[in-house]
Structure formats: C-alpha cells, structure tokens
Coordinates of C-alpha atoms in Angstrom, one line a residue:
Chain F
M1 CA -72.8 35.9 -70.3
N2 CA -73.4 39.6 -69.7
E3 CA -70.4 40.2 -72.1
L4 CA -72.2 38.5 -74.9
K5 CA -75.3 40.5 -74.1
I6 CA -73.4 43.7 -74.4
A7 CA -71.9 42.6 -77.7
L8 CA -75.3 41.8 -79.0
Q9 CA -76.6 45.1 -77.8
S10 CA -73.7 46.9 -79.6
L11 CA -74.7 45.1 -82.7
K12 CA -78.3 46.0 -82.2
M13 CA -77.3 49.7 -81.8
S14 CA -75.3 49.5 -85.0
V15 CA -78.3 48.0 -86.9
R16 CA -80.5 50.7 -85.5
T17 CA -78.1 53.4 -86.5
R18 CA -78.0 52.1 -90.0
M19 CA -81.7 51.7 -90.1
Q20 CA -82.1 55.5 -89.4
Y21 CA -81.0 56.0 -93.0
R22 CA -82.3 53.0 -94.9
V23 CA -81.8 54.2 -98.4
D24 CA -78.4 55.5 -97.7
S25 CA -77.4 52.2 -96.2
L26 CA -78.7 50.3 -99.2
V27 CA -76.9 52.5 -101.6
A28 CA -73.7 52.1 -99.6
T29 CA -74.0 48.3 -99.6
L30 CA -74.5 48.3 -103.4
A31 CA -71.6 50.7 -103.9
V32 CA -69.3 48.4 -102.0
F33 CA -70.6 45.4 -103.8
I34 CA -70.2 47.0 -107.3
R35 CA -66.7 48.5 -106.5
E36 CA -65.3 45.1 -105.4
S37 CA -67.1 43.2 -108.1
A38 CA -65.5 45.4 -110.8
N39 CA -62.1 44.2 -109.7
I40 CA -63.2 40.6 -109.9
I41 CA -64.8 41.1 -113.4
V42 CA -61.5 42.5 -114.7
I43 CA -59.6 39.5 -113.5
Y44 CA -62.3 37.2 -114.8
L45 CA -62.0 38.7 -118.2
A46 CA -58.2 38.6 -118.2
L47 CA -58.2 34.9 -117.2
L48 CA -60.6 34.1 -120.1
K49 CA -57.7 35.2 -122.3
F50 CA -54.7 33.8 -120.4
D51 CA -56.3 30.6 -119.1
N52 CA -54.4 30.6 -115.9
I53 CA -52.1 32.6 -113.6
N54 CA -49.2 30.5 -112.3
G55 CA -51.3 27.4 -112.6
W56 CA -54.4 28.9 -111.1
N57 CA -57.5 28.8 -113.3
V58 CA -60.5 31.1 -113.1
N59 CA -62.4 29.2 -110.5
E60 CA -59.4 28.7 -108.3
M61 CA -58.7 32.4 -108.5
L62 CA -62.3 33.2 -107.5
F63 CA -62.0 30.7 -104.6
L64 CA -58.9 32.5 -103.5
F65 CA -60.7 35.8 -103.6
S66 CA -63.8 34.5 -101.8
L67 CA -61.7 33.9 -98.7
L68 CA -60.5 37.5 -98.7
F69 CA -64.1 38.9 -99.0
L70 CA -65.7 36.5 -96.5
T71 CA -63.2 37.2 -93.8
Y72 CA -63.3 40.9 -94.4
A73 CA -67.1 40.9 -94.1
F74 CA -66.6 39.9 -90.5
V75 CA -63.7 42.1 -89.8
V76 CA -65.4 45.3 -91.0
S77 CA -68.2 44.8 -88.6
L78 CA -66.4 43.4 -85.6
F79 CA -63.5 46.0 -85.7
A80 CA -65.2 48.9 -87.4
D81 CA -64.2 51.4 -84.7
L82 CA -60.6 50.5 -85.1
R83 CA -60.6 51.5 -88.8
D84 CA -60.3 55.2 -88.0
F85 CA -59.1 54.9 -84.5
S86 CA -56.6 57.8 -84.6
R87 CA -59.5 60.1 -85.2
M88 CA -61.4 58.7 -82.2
I89 CA -58.3 59.5 -80.0
R90 CA -58.0 63.0 -81.4
E91 CA -61.6 63.8 -80.9
G92 CA -61.4 62.6 -77.3
R93 CA -64.1 60.0 -77.9
F94 CA -61.8 57.3 -76.6
D95 CA -61.6 59.0 -73.2
R96 CA -65.2 58.4 -72.4
L97 CA -64.7 54.7 -72.9
M98 CA -61.9 54.8 -70.3
V99 CA -64.2 55.7 -67.5
R100 CA -66.8 53.0 -68.2
P101 CA -66.7 49.8 -66.2
R102 CA -65.8 47.6 -69.2
G103 CA -62.8 46.4 -71.1
L104 CA -61.6 49.0 -73.6
L105 CA -61.2 46.8 -76.6
F106 CA -64.4 45.0 -75.7
Q107 CA -66.3 48.3 -75.9
L108 CA -64.9 48.9 -79.4
I109 CA -65.7 45.5 -80.9
L110 CA -69.0 45.5 -82.8
N111 CA -69.5 49.1 -82.0
N112 CA -70.5 51.2 -85.0
A113 CA -70.4 48.0 -87.1
D114 CA -70.1 48.8 -90.7
L115 CA -72.9 46.6 -91.7
M116 CA -73.2 47.9 -95.3
A117 CA -69.6 47.1 -96.0
S118 CA -70.2 43.7 -94.4
A119 CA -73.2 43.0 -96.5
G120 CA -71.3 44.1 -99.7
H121 CA -68.2 42.1 -99.0
G122 CA -70.2 39.2 -97.6
T123 CA -72.5 38.9 -100.6
L124 CA -69.7 39.0 -103.0
G125 CA -67.7 36.5 -100.9
I126 CA -70.6 34.0 -100.8
L127 CA -71.3 34.5 -104.5
L128 CA -67.7 33.7 -105.4
F129 CA -67.7 30.8 -103.1
L130 CA -70.9 29.4 -104.6
I131 CA -69.5 29.8 -108.1
S132 CA -66.1 28.3 -107.4
A133 CA -66.4 25.8 -104.6
G134 CA -67.9 23.0 -106.6
K135 CA -65.6 23.4 -109.5
V136 CA -62.2 23.4 -107.9
G137 CA -62.1 19.7 -107.0
I138 CA -62.4 20.0 -103.2
C139 CA -64.0 17.1 -101.5
W140 CA -66.1 18.7 -98.8
D141 CA -65.9 16.2 -96.1
F142 CA -66.0 16.9 -92.3
A143 CA -62.3 17.5 -91.9
T144 CA -62.2 19.9 -94.9
I145 CA -65.2 21.8 -93.6
L146 CA -63.6 22.0 -90.2
Y147 CA -60.3 23.3 -91.7
Y148 CA -62.3 25.8 -93.8
L149 CA -64.1 27.2 -90.8
G150 CA -60.9 27.4 -88.9
A151 CA -59.3 29.2 -91.8
I152 CA -62.1 31.8 -91.9
I153 CA -61.9 32.4 -88.1
G154 CA -58.1 32.6 -88.3
G155 CA -58.4 35.0 -91.2
V156 CA -60.8 37.2 -89.3
L157 CA -58.6 37.2 -86.2
L158 CA -55.5 37.9 -88.3
Q159 CA -56.9 41.0 -89.9
G160 CA -58.6 42.0 -86.6
G161 CA -55.2 41.7 -85.0
M162 CA -53.6 43.9 -87.7
F163 CA -56.4 46.5 -87.1
I164 CA -55.6 46.4 -83.4
F165 CA -51.9 46.8 -84.1
F166 CA -52.4 49.8 -86.3
S167 CA -54.8 51.3 -83.8
S168 CA -52.3 50.9 -81.0
L169 CA -49.9 53.0 -83.0
S170 CA -52.4 55.8 -82.6
F171 CA -51.3 56.0 -79.0
Y172 CA -47.8 57.0 -80.1
F173 CA -48.5 59.0 -83.3
L174 CA -51.1 61.5 -84.1
E175 CA -51.9 60.3 -87.5
T176 CA -51.5 56.6 -88.5
N177 CA -53.8 56.3 -91.5
S178 CA -51.0 56.5 -94.1
L179 CA -49.1 53.7 -92.5
R180 CA -52.3 51.6 -92.5
E181 CA -52.9 52.6 -96.1
I182 CA -49.5 51.4 -97.2
F183 CA -49.2 48.2 -95.1
Y184 CA -52.8 47.1 -94.8
W185 CA -54.7 48.2 -97.9
N186 CA -52.0 47.8 -100.4
M187 CA -50.9 44.5 -99.1
R188 CA -54.5 43.4 -99.2
K189 CA -54.6 44.2 -103.0
F190 CA -51.5 41.9 -103.5
A191 CA -53.2 39.1 -101.5
G192 CA -55.9 38.8 -104.2
Y193 CA -53.5 36.8 -106.4
P194 CA -51.4 33.7 -105.8
I195 CA -48.4 35.2 -104.0
S196 CA -46.0 33.0 -106.1
I197 CA -46.4 35.5 -108.9
Y198 CA -44.6 38.3 -107.0
H199 CA -41.0 39.2 -106.4
K200 CA -39.4 37.5 -103.4
L201 CA -39.5 40.7 -101.4
I202 CA -43.3 41.0 -101.7
Q203 CA -43.8 37.4 -101.0
G204 CA -41.7 37.8 -97.8
L205 CA -43.8 40.8 -96.8
L206 CA -47.0 38.9 -97.3
I207 CA -45.8 35.9 -95.3
Y208 CA -43.8 37.4 -92.5
V209 CA -44.6 41.1 -92.1
V210 CA -48.2 41.7 -93.1
P211 CA -49.2 38.0 -93.2
F212 CA -52.1 38.2 -95.6
A213 CA -50.9 34.9 -97.2
F214 CA -52.3 33.1 -94.2
V215 CA -55.8 34.7 -94.7
N216 CA -56.3 33.2 -98.2
Y217 CA -53.3 31.8 -100.1
F218 CA -52.2 29.1 -97.7
P219 CA -55.7 28.1 -96.6
A220 CA -56.6 27.8 -100.3
Q221 CA -53.5 25.8 -100.9
Y222 CA -54.4 23.4 -98.2
L223 CA -57.6 22.7 -100.1
L224 CA -56.3 23.0 -103.7
R225 CA -52.6 21.9 -103.6
K226 CA -51.5 23.8 -106.6
P227 CA -48.0 23.1 -107.9
D228 CA -46.6 26.5 -106.8
L229 CA -46.8 25.4 -103.2
I230 CA -43.4 23.8 -103.7
N231 CA -41.9 27.2 -103.2
Y232 CA -42.9 27.3 -99.5
N233 CA -42.6 25.2 -96.4
E234 CA -45.6 22.9 -96.4
I235 CA -46.2 23.5 -92.7
Y236 CA -47.6 26.9 -93.5
I237 CA -50.8 25.5 -95.0
Y238 CA -51.4 23.5 -91.7
I239 CA -50.8 26.3 -89.3
A240 CA -52.7 29.0 -91.3
P241 CA -55.6 29.2 -88.8
L242 CA -53.2 29.3 -85.9
V243 CA -51.3 32.2 -87.3
G244 CA -54.4 34.3 -87.0
I245 CA -54.7 33.5 -83.3
A246 CA -51.0 34.3 -82.8
V247 CA -51.3 37.6 -84.6
Y248 CA -54.4 38.5 -82.7
L249 CA -52.9 37.7 -79.3
S250 CA -49.6 39.5 -79.9
S251 CA -51.5 42.6 -81.2
Y252 CA -53.7 42.4 -78.1
L253 CA -50.6 42.4 -75.9
F254 CA -49.2 45.4 -77.8
W255 CA -52.5 47.2 -77.4
R256 CA -52.4 46.6 -73.6
V257 CA -48.9 48.0 -73.4
S258 CA -49.8 51.0 -75.5
V259 CA -53.0 51.8 -73.5
R260 CA -50.9 51.7 -70.4
R261 CA -48.6 54.2 -71.9
Y262 CA -51.5 56.4 -73.0
Y263 CA -52.6 56.7 -69.4
S264 CA -49.4 58.4 -68.5
T265 CA -49.1 60.7 -71.5
G266 CA -52.7 61.7 -72.3
N267 CA -53.7 63.2 -75.6
Chain T
M1 CA -62.9 59.1 -50.9
I2 CA -60.2 61.0 -52.8
V3 CA -56.7 61.6 -51.7
L4 CA -54.0 63.4 -53.7
K5 CA -50.5 63.9 -52.3
N6 CA -47.9 66.0 -54.1
V7 CA -49.3 65.2 -57.5
C8 CA -47.3 66.5 -60.4
K9 CA -48.0 66.2 -64.1
T10 CA -46.3 67.5 -67.2
L11 CA -48.0 67.3 -70.5
S12 CA -46.2 68.1 -73.7
G13 CA -43.6 70.1 -71.9
R14 CA -46.0 72.1 -69.8
E15 CA -46.2 71.7 -66.1
V16 CA -50.0 71.3 -65.8
L17 CA -50.2 70.1 -62.2
K18 CA -47.7 71.3 -59.6
N19 CA -47.5 69.5 -56.4
I20 CA -51.2 69.2 -55.7
S21 CA -52.4 67.7 -52.4
L22 CA -56.1 67.3 -51.7
H23 CA -58.4 65.4 -49.5
I24 CA -62.1 65.0 -50.3
A25 CA -64.4 63.1 -47.9
E26 CA -67.3 60.9 -48.6
N27 CA -70.5 62.7 -49.7
E28 CA -68.8 66.1 -50.0
L29 CA -69.9 68.5 -52.8
V30 CA -66.8 70.4 -53.9
G31 CA -66.6 73.1 -56.5
I32 CA -63.5 73.2 -58.6
I33 CA -62.8 76.6 -60.2
G34 CA -59.9 78.1 -62.1
Q35 CA -59.2 80.0 -65.3
N36 CA -59.0 78.3 -68.7
G37 CA -55.9 76.2 -68.8
A38 CA -55.5 76.3 -65.1
G39 CA -55.4 72.5 -64.9
K40 CA -59.0 71.7 -63.9
T41 CA -59.7 69.0 -66.5
T42 CA -56.2 67.5 -66.0
L43 CA -56.9 67.4 -62.3
L44 CA -60.2 65.6 -62.9
N45 CA -58.6 63.2 -65.4
T46 CA -56.0 62.4 -62.8
I47 CA -58.6 61.8 -60.2
T48 CA -60.5 59.4 -62.4
G49 CA -57.2 57.7 -63.4
I50 CA -57.5 58.4 -67.1
L51 CA -54.2 60.2 -66.6
K52 CA -51.5 58.9 -64.4
P53 CA -49.5 61.5 -62.4
D54 CA -45.7 61.7 -63.1
S55 CA -45.0 61.8 -59.4
G56 CA -47.1 61.8 -56.2
F57 CA -49.8 59.7 -54.9
I58 CA -53.5 59.4 -55.8
R59 CA -56.2 57.3 -54.3
T60 CA -59.8 57.4 -55.6
L61 CA -62.6 55.2 -54.2
E62 CA -59.9 53.4 -52.2
K63 CA -57.9 52.5 -55.3
E64 CA -54.6 53.9 -56.5
N65 CA -55.2 53.1 -60.1
P66 CA -59.0 53.7 -60.4
A67 CA -59.4 53.6 -64.2
A68 CA -57.8 50.2 -64.4
E69 CA -60.3 48.7 -62.1
K70 CA -63.7 47.9 -63.5
R71 CA -65.2 47.7 -60.0
V72 CA -64.1 51.3 -59.4
L73 CA -65.4 52.5 -62.6
Q74 CA -68.7 50.9 -61.8
N75 CA -69.1 53.5 -59.1
L76 CA -67.7 56.5 -60.9
V77 CA -69.4 58.7 -63.5
Y78 CA -67.5 61.4 -65.3
L79 CA -69.8 63.8 -67.2
S80 CA -68.4 66.5 -69.3
G81 CA -70.2 69.3 -71.2
N82 CA -68.0 68.8 -74.2
R83 CA -67.8 65.1 -74.3
S84 CA -71.1 63.3 -75.0
Q85 CA -72.0 59.9 -73.6
L86 CA -75.0 59.6 -75.8
W87 CA -75.1 57.8 -79.2
E88 CA -75.4 60.6 -81.7
D89 CA -77.7 58.8 -84.2
L90 CA -79.8 56.8 -81.8
K91 CA -82.8 57.5 -79.8
I92 CA -82.2 58.6 -76.2
K93 CA -83.9 55.5 -74.9
D94 CA -81.4 53.3 -76.8
S95 CA -78.5 55.1 -75.2
I96 CA -80.1 54.7 -71.8
D97 CA -80.7 51.0 -72.4
H98 CA -77.0 50.7 -73.3
C99 CA -76.1 52.4 -70.0
I100 CA -78.2 49.9 -68.1
E101 CA -76.3 47.0 -69.7
M102 CA -72.9 48.7 -69.4
Y103 CA -73.3 49.3 -65.7
R104 CA -75.0 46.0 -65.1
L105 CA -78.0 47.7 -63.5
D106 CA -80.9 45.7 -62.2
P107 CA -83.6 46.3 -64.8
S108 CA -86.5 46.9 -62.4
T109 CA -84.5 49.2 -60.1
A110 CA -83.1 51.0 -63.1
K111 CA -86.6 51.5 -64.5
K112 CA -87.9 53.0 -61.3
R113 CA -84.9 55.4 -61.1
L114 CA -85.2 56.3 -64.7
D115 CA -88.8 57.2 -64.2
E116 CA -87.8 59.6 -61.4
L117 CA -85.0 61.1 -63.3
E118 CA -87.1 61.6 -66.4
E119 CA -89.6 63.4 -64.3
I120 CA -87.0 65.7 -62.6
F121 CA -85.1 66.5 -65.7
E122 CA -88.2 66.6 -67.9
I123 CA -86.8 64.5 -70.7
R124 CA -89.6 62.0 -71.1
S125 CA -90.8 63.6 -74.3
F126 CA -87.4 63.2 -75.9
R127 CA -87.2 59.5 -75.4
N128 CA -87.7 58.7 -79.0
S129 CA -85.5 61.5 -80.5
P130 CA -81.8 61.2 -81.3
P131 CA -79.5 63.8 -79.6
C132 CA -79.0 65.6 -82.9
H133 CA -82.7 66.7 -82.9
L134 CA -82.4 68.3 -79.4
S135 CA -81.2 71.7 -78.3
L136 CA -77.9 71.9 -76.3
G137 CA -79.8 72.3 -73.0
E138 CA -82.1 69.3 -73.7
R139 CA -79.2 67.2 -74.6
M140 CA -77.3 68.1 -71.4
R141 CA -80.4 67.1 -69.4
C142 CA -80.3 63.7 -71.1
E143 CA -76.6 63.4 -70.4
L144 CA -77.2 64.1 -66.7
V145 CA -79.9 61.4 -66.6
Y146 CA -77.4 59.0 -68.3
G147 CA -74.8 59.8 -65.6
L148 CA -77.1 59.7 -62.6
L149 CA -78.8 56.4 -63.6
P150 CA -76.0 54.1 -62.3
Q151 CA -76.1 55.8 -58.9
P152 CA -72.3 56.4 -58.8
R153 CA -70.5 56.9 -55.5
L154 CA -68.4 59.5 -57.2
L155 CA -69.9 61.9 -59.7
I156 CA -67.6 64.2 -61.6
L157 CA -69.3 67.0 -63.4
D158 CA -67.3 69.2 -65.7
E159 CA -69.2 72.2 -67.2
V160 CA -72.5 70.3 -67.3
M161 CA -74.8 73.3 -67.1
N162 CA -73.9 74.3 -70.7
G163 CA -76.9 75.5 -72.6
L164 CA -79.4 75.1 -69.7
D165 CA -81.8 77.9 -69.3
F166 CA -82.1 79.8 -66.0
S167 CA -85.0 77.9 -64.5
F168 CA -83.5 74.6 -65.3
K169 CA -80.1 75.6 -63.8
H170 CA -81.9 76.6 -60.7
K171 CA -83.9 73.4 -60.5
I172 CA -80.9 71.2 -61.1
M173 CA -78.8 73.0 -58.6
E174 CA -81.5 72.5 -56.0
Y175 CA -81.5 68.9 -56.9
F176 CA -77.7 68.5 -56.5
K177 CA -77.6 70.5 -53.2
D178 CA -78.8 67.6 -51.1
Y179 CA -78.1 64.9 -53.6
G180 CA -74.8 63.9 -52.0
N181 CA -76.2 63.1 -48.6
K182 CA -79.4 61.5 -49.9
E183 CA -77.6 59.2 -52.4
H184 CA -74.3 58.8 -50.7
T185 CA -72.5 60.4 -53.5
T186 CA -69.4 62.6 -53.6
I187 CA -69.7 65.3 -56.3
L188 CA -66.9 67.3 -57.9
Y189 CA -68.3 70.2 -59.7
A190 CA -66.1 72.0 -62.1
S191 CA -67.4 75.2 -63.7
N192 CA -66.5 78.6 -65.0
Q193 CA -69.8 80.0 -63.8
L194 CA -68.7 81.2 -60.4
S195 CA -72.2 82.1 -59.3
E196 CA -73.3 78.5 -59.8
V197 CA -70.4 77.2 -57.7
E198 CA -71.0 79.8 -55.0
Q199 CA -74.6 78.8 -54.7
L200 CA -74.0 75.1 -54.9
C201 CA -70.8 74.3 -53.1
R202 CA -69.8 74.9 -49.5
R203 CA -66.3 74.0 -50.3
I204 CA -64.3 75.2 -53.3
I205 CA -60.9 74.4 -54.6
L206 CA -59.3 77.2 -56.7
I207 CA -56.7 76.0 -59.1
H208 CA -54.3 78.5 -60.5
Q209 CA -51.5 77.7 -62.9
G210 CA -51.5 74.1 -61.8
S211 CA -51.4 74.7 -58.1
V212 CA -54.1 74.8 -55.4
L213 CA -54.4 78.5 -54.6
F214 CA -57.3 78.1 -52.2
D215 CA -59.0 75.1 -50.7
G216 CA -61.7 75.7 -48.1
R217 CA -65.2 77.0 -47.4
T218 CA -66.7 79.3 -50.0
A219 CA -67.6 81.9 -47.4
Q220 CA -64.1 81.9 -46.1
I221 CA -62.4 82.6 -49.4
I222 CA -64.6 85.7 -49.8
A223 CA -63.9 86.9 -46.3
L224 CA -60.2 86.2 -46.8
F225 CA -59.6 87.8 -50.1
S226 CA -62.2 90.5 -50.4
P227 CA -63.0 91.8 -47.0
C228 CA -64.6 95.0 -48.3
Y229 CA -68.3 95.4 -47.8
R230 CA -70.3 98.3 -49.0
I231 CA -73.3 100.2 -47.6
E232 CA -75.5 102.3 -49.8
A233 CA -77.8 104.6 -47.9
V234 CA -80.3 107.2 -49.0
F235 CA -80.5 109.9 -46.4
S236 CA -81.9 113.3 -45.6
G237 CA -80.6 116.0 -43.3
N238 CA -77.0 116.8 -42.5
F239 CA -74.1 115.0 -44.0
P240 CA -72.7 112.7 -41.3
D241 CA -69.1 113.1 -40.2
F242 CA -67.0 109.9 -40.5
E243 CA -63.7 111.2 -39.4
D244 CA -63.2 109.0 -36.4
L245 CA -64.2 105.7 -38.2
P246 CA -61.6 103.5 -40.0
L247 CA -63.4 103.3 -43.4
E248 CA -61.8 102.6 -46.7
K249 CA -63.6 105.3 -48.6
Y250 CA -66.9 107.0 -48.8
R251 CA -68.7 109.0 -51.5
L252 CA -71.7 111.2 -51.8
E253 CA -73.9 111.6 -54.9
G254 CA -77.0 113.7 -54.3
D255 CA -78.7 112.0 -51.4
L256 CA -77.0 108.6 -52.0
L257 CA -74.1 107.8 -49.7
T258 CA -71.8 104.9 -50.5
V259 CA -69.4 103.6 -47.8
D260 CA -66.8 100.9 -48.4
Y261 CA -65.2 99.3 -45.4
D262 CA -63.1 96.4 -44.3
I263 CA -65.0 94.1 -42.0
H264 CA -61.8 93.2 -40.3
K265 CA -61.3 96.8 -39.2
I266 CA -64.9 97.8 -38.4
E267 CA -68.2 96.0 -37.9
T268 CA -71.2 96.8 -40.0
V269 CA -73.3 97.5 -37.0
Q270 CA -70.8 100.3 -35.8
I271 CA -71.3 102.1 -39.0
L272 CA -75.0 101.7 -39.0
R273 CA -75.2 103.0 -35.4
H274 CA -73.1 106.0 -36.4
L275 CA -75.4 106.7 -39.4
M276 CA -78.6 106.4 -37.4
E277 CA -77.3 108.8 -34.8
K278 CA -76.0 111.5 -37.1
C279 CA -78.7 111.7 -39.8
C280 CA -82.0 110.5 -41.0
I281 CA -81.8 107.3 -43.1
R282 CA -84.6 106.6 -45.5
N283 CA -83.3 103.5 -47.2
I284 CA -80.3 101.2 -46.8
R285 CA -78.6 98.4 -48.6
I286 CA -75.6 96.3 -47.5
L287 CA -73.6 94.6 -50.3
K288 CA -71.4 91.6 -49.6
P289 CA -68.7 90.8 -52.1
N290 CA -69.5 87.7 -54.2
L291 CA -67.3 84.9 -55.3
E292 CA -66.8 86.4 -58.8
E293 CA -65.4 89.7 -57.4
T294 CA -63.3 87.8 -55.0
I295 CA -61.8 85.6 -57.7
Q296 CA -61.1 88.6 -59.9
K297 CA -59.3 90.2 -57.0
I298 CA -57.3 87.1 -56.4
Y299 CA -56.3 86.8 -60.0
G300 CA -55.3 90.5 -60.0
G301 CA -53.0 89.8 -57.1
A302 CA -51.8 86.4 -58.2
N303 CA -51.0 87.5 -61.7
G304 CA -49.1 90.5 -60.3
K305 CA -47.1 88.2 -58.1
Y306 CA -46.2 85.9 -60.9
N307 CA -45.3 88.6 -63.5

C-alpha cells in the first residue's frame, strides 16, 4: 500500500514540477501534439490519393496509429527517468537512489513524469481512436474490450521493458543514446504502418528483435483481421498482450544483473 | 557498527583502496581526512555498499551487503555536499514530504522532529522556496534537515559544510558534537577542512593514497607527528642562557623570544621555570601544533617516502 502511496507522491511531485512553469508546459504539450499530428496528416492526405496501403484504409491506419500513441502516453510518464538514463548515471544522480530504502527501479518509475508529452501523445491517441474506432468494423463487446485493454497494458509494458533494457546498457557503456536512437526511435517510426509493407528483414526486426509489432500491428490485426495477416503465424495476435509482459520481465532481470555489476565497478 | 577487513578496490585500473581495515563502534563520531583523490569517497561508498570491494570483508549495520538491504538503508543516511537529495524544482517542503514517505516515518513524530530541526537549522522561512532560489549555505542546511529527519543510526557526511558561514558552521558543529550519544547515531565526517575535523572529532582516520596512514585520537596524531611546541615570550633584562636545555631552536627579535622544543625531550614547565629564573617575563604565549600543521608535516614525510 505504501508502495502505491509513494508512486502517487512521485506523480504529484511531477505535476507540481510542471506546474511551476505552466505556460512552458502548455506550449510543450502543444508542440508534441502538433509535431505528431503533422505525421498523421501527411499519411491521411496520402491515403486520400492511394485509397489503401496493403489493404489498410485510412480509418484502419488511424486505428493502428492510435495504439502507438495511447501506449506511448503511458510509457513517457511511467518511465520518463529511463529515457536519458545514461546521463543520470554520469551525473551521479543514480547513486543517491542507491542509498535510499526503496527499490531502485521503483524509485525511477513515475519520477519526473513527462506529463506534457503524455498529454500530447494521449490527446492525439484518443482523438485518432474516436475518429477510427467506430468505422473499422469492430464489434465492441466485452471480450473485445478486455483484449483491447490487455493490448494497451501489454504495449506499455513492452515499451517500458525496452526502456529498461536500454537503460541497463548504461551500466556497461558511458553513452547509449545512439543505440536507443537506432533501435527504439527508428523502429517506432516503422511501426506506424502495417509491417507487411516492409522488406522481410525489417519485419523480422519488428517481430523478434524490437518487437513493436506486438504493440500495435498484431493487436490491431486481432480486431481487424486484414488479409495481410496470412503472412504471419496467427498465434501472434493472441499472445500480443503476453509478449509485453515477457519483454518487461526479461528486461527487469537484465536490469537486476546489470545493477549488481554496477555495484562492483562504480562509475 | 562498521567493520572493514583487508578491503581492496581497483577502479579503472587505479588501486583506490589498499588493504584497509577499520573498526568503528556504535555512536562514535569519526573524522575522515585525506588529500583529494586519497580514496575518502570510495571508502564511504564501500561502507554504504554502493560499491563492492574487490577483496576483503565489509560489514555495516550488521550486514555484509548493506546497500542491497532496504532495512539497512532505512537506518543509513549518506549526505554529500556535491550530491543533492532535494528536488531541484520543487519547494523544500515537498522534498521533505517525499523523505517522510520514502523512509516510512510516522507522520506525527516526523512533524515534531521536523519542527525541531527547522528551528535549529533556521530553514523555516525557506519552506516554500525551491532549492534553486537559495544560496549554497541555505541549501546545505536544508540537505542536513532532510538527512537528519529519518533519525538514521549511521550518518555519513561528506563535505556538508560547503558554503556555510562561520556562525552556522560553529552552531552545527556544536549540534553534532553530542548528537551521536543523544540520538544513538554513528557519524562519519569526511572533510577537507581540518580545523572542523579537529574541533568535532575525537577520532580521526587519515587516508593517504588508498591506505590508512593513521587511525586514532586526534590529540595523539598531533603529538605523534608534530611534537614541536613553541613559546613566545616578551621579556626585559638580560638574555637568558639556554645552553644546557635540549631545545630545537630559539630566536630573538627585539624583546620577543621564540623557543621551539620537542615535548618528548623537554617539558614546557622546565623551560618556563628556566625563563622565570633568568629574566623578567612580561608576557608569554604557548603554541600547540594544530591538525593542519601536523597533516602537512605528515604529507611532507609520506610524499618523500613514496617518491
């Protein structure tokens, strides 16, 4: 119970920090919203011309995108401190957490939550969902809603797990941002589209290495059943929420091992 | 409370700790001194368990792996002058609230203690300011309150007097002097300000190039390494004859006589008696060597030995 209280307190601290600079926070939220919307508008306009991408029409594409934005809205607040973790290590800010009577990862979660980015991504995600969800032929019954929520949670855990994994690398290397840039951010850009449009190699990366396909493509496929699903084992669409849990847990184990190593090497 | 046996640690190819053995008892107040890069902070990190030794044995608060045990950390506070515990953008009182949750303090007890501490460290008026609006000294006072609030059994202070003005330094040192016994707290006090350490700590540990060069009473280190005292006397009448006394050296400038002597060879009182008999003393001053001079002397010697 006390754990939950701490988490809420961290959130409260984050809100207060952002409230210190209200205008700045508002502008930042807007900036994130506009930046991400611009991408969507480009795709929207393109689809008006081409009608569909590999069988996916405009609304289905927007639905695919909405999953990416909604999950990221949670990730960016829950795991904000892990985004630039190597700097935290270099500046010695991590050491102060090590002498506090709380779990290390637990102290990082919700700390410095990037609520502006959350608001920006979240608003866009909800907007895209509202636009598309009614028009893509999903029957929103209890089972579907349950799956959908599971997919969101799985997607959050999956990306959180990746953040934890890349942060753990900071215990071994001084600078890990370029790795993260290549493997996380670039892959995330690919994940906006149905993965069947890509070369086999990139598909493989998105499924087995940086499994963004389980954040939005496979969950969307469970709900939409587009014909390009035939290229993949159908089991993927059922296990999508579980993949998130698996990635999170294995990243957590890697984190534990890495922290233990950090104790003996120092910074 | 703290036991280290033959602790060695190499960091990025440099032997930072060489075969360190220590024993620190409950409620002791120990000063840790040493030049920059001597290994003080590494030693403190090892004691807290943030850093594991390569070889040797450590035991802090009855545990061999202190930083991995939340129950140990509950009783340990490590404050450092260059590593802030406070939230940079938030009001001091928010940081304090966070501390209360973090250490699971009982709200009413914590409030009472906070009241006392705010009084002593005079930080009440900063409650609603963020650290970035405070001066370095004001900030340090808030840090100290943050660290003392959980009533740790082991308090590690690394250069915490940074930026404090003279009167506050004095006040805080007075506070720490009997803090250990009153609150059942062991304090490790690391500082480059030797006069602080000399005033505050009865025991000091001198770290030099990763080894313990001295561990014992502060008075003892001074007597051991710089046994020379000095008498300055203003006199009138005839110049006294010192030929039969084993002095180090003496000097006469006008009517001021300066005598340096080794207390192991001759007692102060012998010289005084001699002076009183032979001439008329108008004023006299006896100077004891302080820790700073002593340490300088040791480094002079030690460096020579290592070169």
